[in-house]
CSV table of C-alpha atoms in Angstrom, one decimal:
chain,number,residue,atom,x,y,z
A,1,GLU,CA,13.5,-8.3,-12.3
A,2,ALA,CA,10.7,-5.9,-13.9
A,3,GLY,CA,8.5,-4.0,-11.4
A,4,VAL,CA,4.9,-4.1,-12.0
A,5,ALA,CA,4.0,-2.3,-15.3
A,6,GLN,CA,0.9,0.5,-15.0
A,7,SER,CA,-0.4,2.7,-17.7
A,8,PRO,CA,-1.5,5.2,-18.0
A,9,ARG,CA,0.3,7.4,-15.7
A,10,TYR,CA,-2.1,10.0,-15.6
A,11,LYS,CA,-6.3,10.8,-16.6
A,12,ILE,CA,-8.1,13.2,-16.3
A,13,ILE,CA,-11.8,13.0,-17.1
A,14,GLU,CA,-15.2,14.1,-16.6
A,15,LYS,CA,-17.6,12.7,-14.0
A,16,ARG,CA,-20.0,10.1,-15.6
A,17,GLN,CA,-16.7,9.2,-17.9
A,18,SER,CA,-15.7,5.6,-18.2
A,19,VAL,CA,-11.9,4.8,-17.6
A,20,ALA,CA,-10.0,1.7,-17.9
A,21,PHE,CA,-6.3,1.2,-15.8
A,22,TRP,CA,-4.0,-1.7,-17.0
A,23,CYS,CA,-1.3,-3.9,-15.5
A,24,ASN,CA,1.4,-5.8,-15.7
A,25,PRO,CA,2.9,-7.8,-12.8
A,26,ILE,CA,6.0,-9.4,-12.1
A,27,SER,CA,6.1,-12.3,-13.9
A,28,GLY,CA,5.5,-15.3,-12.0
A,29,HIS,CA,3.4,-13.7,-9.8
A,30,ALA,CA,0.0,-15.3,-8.4
A,31,THR,CA,-1.4,-12.9,-6.2
A,32,LEU,CA,-2.3,-9.7,-7.7
A,33,TYR,CA,-3.7,-6.3,-6.1
A,34,TRP,CA,-5.4,-3.0,-7.2
A,35,TYR,CA,-5.8,-0.2,-4.4
A,36,GLN,CA,-7.3,2.8,-4.1
A,37,GLN,CA,-5.0,5.4,-2.4
A,38,ILE,CA,-6.7,8.7,-1.6
A,39,LEU,CA,-4.5,12.3,-1.6
A,40,GLY,CA,-3.2,11.8,2.2
A,41,GLN,CA,-4.5,8.4,2.9
A,42,GLY,CA,-2.8,5.3,2.7
A,43,PRO,CA,-4.0,2.7,0.3
A,44,LYS,CA,-7.6,1.2,0.4
A,45,LEU,CA,-7.7,-2.8,-1.0
A,46,LEU,CA,-10.6,-3.0,-3.8
A,47,ILE,CA,-9.8,-6.3,-5.0
A,48,GLN,CA,-7.0,-9.3,-4.8
A,49,PHE,CA,-6.8,-12.2,-7.3
A,50,GLN,CA,-4.6,-15.6,-7.0
A,51,ASN,CA,-4.3,-16.0,-10.5
A,52,ASN,CA,-7.6,-15.4,-12.2
A,53,GLY,CA,-9.6,-16.0,-9.2
A,54,VAL,CA,-11.1,-13.1,-7.0
A,55,VAL,CA,-9.8,-13.7,-3.3
A,56,ASP,CA,-11.5,-10.4,-2.1
A,57,ASP,CA,-13.4,-7.5,-3.8
A,58,SER,CA,-15.6,-6.8,-0.2
A,59,GLN,CA,-14.5,-2.9,-0.7
A,60,LEU,CA,-14.5,-3.2,-4.0
A,61,PRO,CA,-17.8,-0.9,-5.6
A,62,LYS,CA,-19.3,-3.7,-7.7
A,63,ASP,CA,-22.1,-0.8,-9.4
A,64,ARG,CA,-19.5,1.2,-10.9
A,65,PHE,CA,-15.8,-0.9,-10.5
A,66,SER,CA,-15.1,-4.0,-12.3
A,67,ALA,CA,-11.8,-5.5,-12.5
A,68,GLU,CA,-10.6,-8.7,-15.0
A,69,ARG,CA,-7.5,-10.8,-14.5
A,70,LEU,CA,-7.4,-13.1,-17.6
A,71,LYS,CA,-5.1,-15.6,-18.1
A,72,GLY,CA,-4.2,-15.1,-14.4
A,73,VAL,CA,-1.5,-12.7,-15.7
A,74,ASP,CA,-2.7,-8.5,-16.4
A,75,SER,CA,-4.9,-7.2,-15.3
A,76,THR,CA,-7.8,-4.5,-15.9
A,77,LEU,CA,-9.6,-1.8,-13.4
A,78,LYS,CA,-12.8,-0.7,-15.1
A,79,ILE,CA,-14.8,3.0,-13.2
A,80,GLN,CA,-17.6,3.4,-15.7
A,81,PRO,CA,-19.6,6.2,-14.6
A,82,ALA,CA,-17.0,7.9,-12.6
A,83,LYS,CA,-17.6,10.1,-10.1
A,84,LEU,CA,-15.7,12.2,-8.5
A,85,GLU,CA,-14.6,11.0,-5.3
A,86,ASP,CA,-13.6,8.3,-7.3
A,87,SER,CA,-10.2,11.1,-8.2
A,88,ALA,CA,-6.9,9.2,-6.3
A,89,VAL,CA,-3.9,7.3,-7.5
A,90,TYR,CA,-4.4,3.5,-8.3
A,91,LEU,CA,-1.9,1.2,-7.4
A,92,CYS,CA,-1.5,-2.0,-8.9
A,93,ALA,CA,0.5,-4.3,-6.9
A,94,SER,CA,2.1,-8.6,-6.7
A,95,SER,CA,3.2,-10.9,-4.8
A,96,LEU,CA,4.7,-14.8,-5.4
A,97,THR,CA,2.4,-15.8,-3.6
A,98,ARG,CA,-0.4,-14.3,-0.8
A,99,ALA,CA,2.2,-14.5,1.4
A,100,PRO,CA,4.3,-11.0,1.5
A,101,PRO,CA,5.9,-8.7,0.6
A,102,LEU,CA,4.0,-7.1,-2.0
A,103,HIS,CA,5.7,-5.1,-5.0
A,104,PHE,CA,3.7,-2.1,-6.0
A,105,GLY,CA,3.7,-0.6,-9.7
A,106,ASN,CA,4.0,3.7,-9.6
A,107,GLY,CA,-0.1,3.7,-9.6
A,108,THR,CA,-2.4,5.6,-12.4
A,109,ARG,CA,-3.3,9.3,-11.0
A,110,LEU,CA,-7.3,9.6,-11.6
A,111,THR,CA,-8.6,13.3,-12.0
A,112,VAL,CA,-12.3,13.6,-12.2
A,113,THR,CA,-13.8,16.8,-12.9
B,1,SER,CA,-11.4,0.6,7.6
B,2,GLN,CA,-7.8,1.8,8.3
B,3,GLN,CA,-6.2,-1.1,11.2
B,4,GLY,CA,-3.1,0.7,11.8
B,5,GLU,CA,-2.5,4.7,13.1
B,6,GLU,CA,0.4,6.2,12.4
B,7,ASP,CA,2.4,8.6,15.1
B,8,PRO,CA,3.4,11.6,14.1
B,9,GLN,CA,1.2,12.5,11.3
B,10,ALA,CA,4.5,14.4,10.0
B,11,LEU,CA,8.0,14.5,11.1
B,12,SER,CA,11.1,16.8,10.1
B,13,ILE,CA,14.8,16.2,11.3
B,14,GLN,CA,18.2,17.1,10.1
B,15,GLU,CA,20.5,15.0,8.3
B,16,GLY,CA,22.2,12.6,10.4
B,17,GLU,CA,19.4,12.4,13.8
B,18,ASN,CA,17.6,9.0,14.0
B,19,ALA,CA,14.0,9.2,13.2
B,20,THR,CA,11.2,7.3,15.0
B,21,MET,CA,7.4,6.3,13.9
B,22,ASN,CA,5.3,4.7,15.9
B,23,CYS,CA,1.8,2.9,14.4
B,24,SER,CA,-1.2,1.3,16.5
B,25,TYR,CA,-3.1,-1.3,16.1
B,26,LYS,CA,-6.4,-2.5,16.9
B,27,THR,CA,-6.6,-6.4,16.3
B,28,SER,CA,-4.7,-9.1,17.0
B,29,ILE,CA,-2.2,-9.9,13.5
B,30,ASN,CA,0.3,-12.5,11.8
B,31,ASN,CA,2.3,-9.8,11.2
B,32,LEU,CA,3.2,-6.2,10.4
B,33,GLN,CA,5.8,-4.8,7.5
B,34,TRP,CA,6.4,-1.3,7.3
B,35,TYR,CA,6.6,0.6,3.3
B,36,ARG,CA,8.3,3.8,2.3
B,37,GLN,CA,6.7,5.9,-0.7
B,38,ASN,CA,8.6,8.2,-2.3
B,39,SER,CA,6.6,10.7,-3.8
B,40,GLY,CA,5.0,10.1,-7.1
B,41,ARG,CA,5.4,6.4,-6.7
B,42,GLY,CA,4.6,2.8,-5.8
B,43,LEU,CA,5.3,1.8,-2.5
B,44,VAL,CA,8.4,-0.3,-1.6
B,45,HIS,CA,8.2,-2.9,1.6
B,46,LEU,CA,10.9,-2.2,3.5
B,47,ILE,CA,10.7,-4.5,6.9
B,48,LEU,CA,8.0,-7.6,8.2
B,49,ILE,CA,7.9,-8.7,11.5
B,50,ARG,CA,6.1,-11.2,12.9
B,51,SER,CA,3.6,-11.0,15.6
B,52,ASN,CA,6.2,-13.9,17.6
B,53,GLU,CA,8.3,-11.5,16.7
B,54,ARG,CA,9.5,-8.4,19.4
B,55,GLU,CA,12.9,-6.6,17.6
B,56,LYS,CA,14.2,-7.5,14.1
B,57,HIS,CA,16.7,-4.9,12.3
B,58,SER,CA,17.4,-4.3,8.7
B,59,GLY,CA,20.3,-1.8,7.8
B,60,ARG,CA,20.4,0.9,9.4
B,61,LEU,CA,16.1,0.2,10.0
B,62,ARG,CA,15.2,-1.0,13.5
B,63,VAL,CA,11.6,-2.5,13.6
B,64,THR,CA,10.1,-2.8,16.8
B,65,LEU,CA,6.6,-4.6,18.3
B,66,ASP,CA,4.6,-4.6,21.2
B,67,THR,CA,1.3,-7.1,20.5
B,68,SER,CA,-0.1,-6.4,24.1
B,69,LYS,CA,-0.1,-3.2,23.8
B,70,LYS,CA,-1.1,-3.0,19.9
B,71,SER,CA,2.2,-1.2,18.7
B,72,SER,CA,5.1,-0.7,16.7
B,73,SER,CA,7.9,1.7,15.9
B,74,LEU,CA,10.1,2.3,13.5
B,75,LEU,CA,13.4,3.6,14.2
B,76,ILE,CA,16.4,4.8,10.7
B,77,THR,CA,19.3,5.6,12.6
B,78,ALA,CA,21.5,8.6,11.1
B,79,SER,CA,19.1,9.5,8.1
B,80,ARG,CA,19.8,10.6,4.9
B,81,ALA,CA,17.8,12.9,2.8
B,82,ALA,CA,17.0,10.2,0.5
B,83,ASP,CA,14.9,9.3,3.2
B,84,THR,CA,12.9,11.8,2.8
B,85,ALA,CA,9.4,10.1,2.0
B,86,SER,CA,6.1,8.7,3.6
B,87,TYR,CA,6.1,5.9,5.5
B,88,PHE,CA,3.3,3.2,6.3
B,89,CYS,CA,2.5,0.4,8.9
B,90,ALA,CA,0.3,-2.2,7.7
B,91,THR,CA,-1.5,-5.1,8.9
B,92,GLU,CA,-2.4,-8.0,8.3
B,93,ARG,CA,-4.8,-9.9,10.6
B,94,THR,CA,-5.8,-13.1,11.9
B,95,GLY,CA,-8.1,-15.3,10.0
B,96,ALA,CA,-8.1,-17.0,6.7
B,97,ASN,CA,-8.1,-14.7,4.1
B,98,SER,CA,-6.9,-11.7,5.8
B,99,LYS,CA,-5.6,-8.4,3.6
B,100,LEU,CA,-2.9,-6.4,4.2
B,101,THR,CA,-4.5,-3.0,5.7
B,102,PHE,CA,-2.5,0.4,5.7
B,103,GLY,CA,-1.9,3.2,8.0
B,104,LYS,CA,-2.7,6.5,6.8
B,105,GLY,CA,1.3,7.0,6.7
B,106,ILE,CA,3.9,9.5,8.3
B,107,THR,CA,5.5,12.3,6.2
B,108,LEU,CA,9.4,12.0,7.3
B,109,SER,CA,10.9,15.2,6.0
B,110,VAL,CA,15.1,15.4,6.0
B,111,ARG,CA,16.8,18.3,5.5
B,112,PRO,CA,20.4,18.4,4.5
């Protein structure tokens, strides 16, 4: 089966600019996750979707981050405006249901200068 | 907040040796999972152990869980250079809408 696809692979922006990341989960996977991984740390959940509904967005900085999953398939994560501390790898993952295992994409490495 | 704390932070061993990595956590869990991350890649699920299990095997992997001590260990036997990666434990807490929480990870280097 094809894995989780993410784009772009790398992105460099200046602070206060906006950026968007795209994720296409494994076909048929109902649950989609966005994680933020800062260098040297483990992934931190930003938002979890079940089909096109939000299950958990308690750690999403909603003043600058937004995410949507239209039609319950692919998803976009947006940051507007970006801050220096947003520099991280943004990982998308999917699972068949809300049960493990999670299947991760290779991530988007964001550098904010 | 990060639930799991892995130990050691970094481990360097010779090919063929066994690697043991530990994880401690703080609250009650449904299950504990181990993931591997190669440099510049996403995480790959290795093994899951449920709270009512004490030991599980998968190929060269052996994971144990001690819920009384809130700790787990991952053993990789007969390590290979290809096992060089970061390893993360992740816990799924009990309760409704429980999310998966990752530790900071262990960097394993296997010298050929």
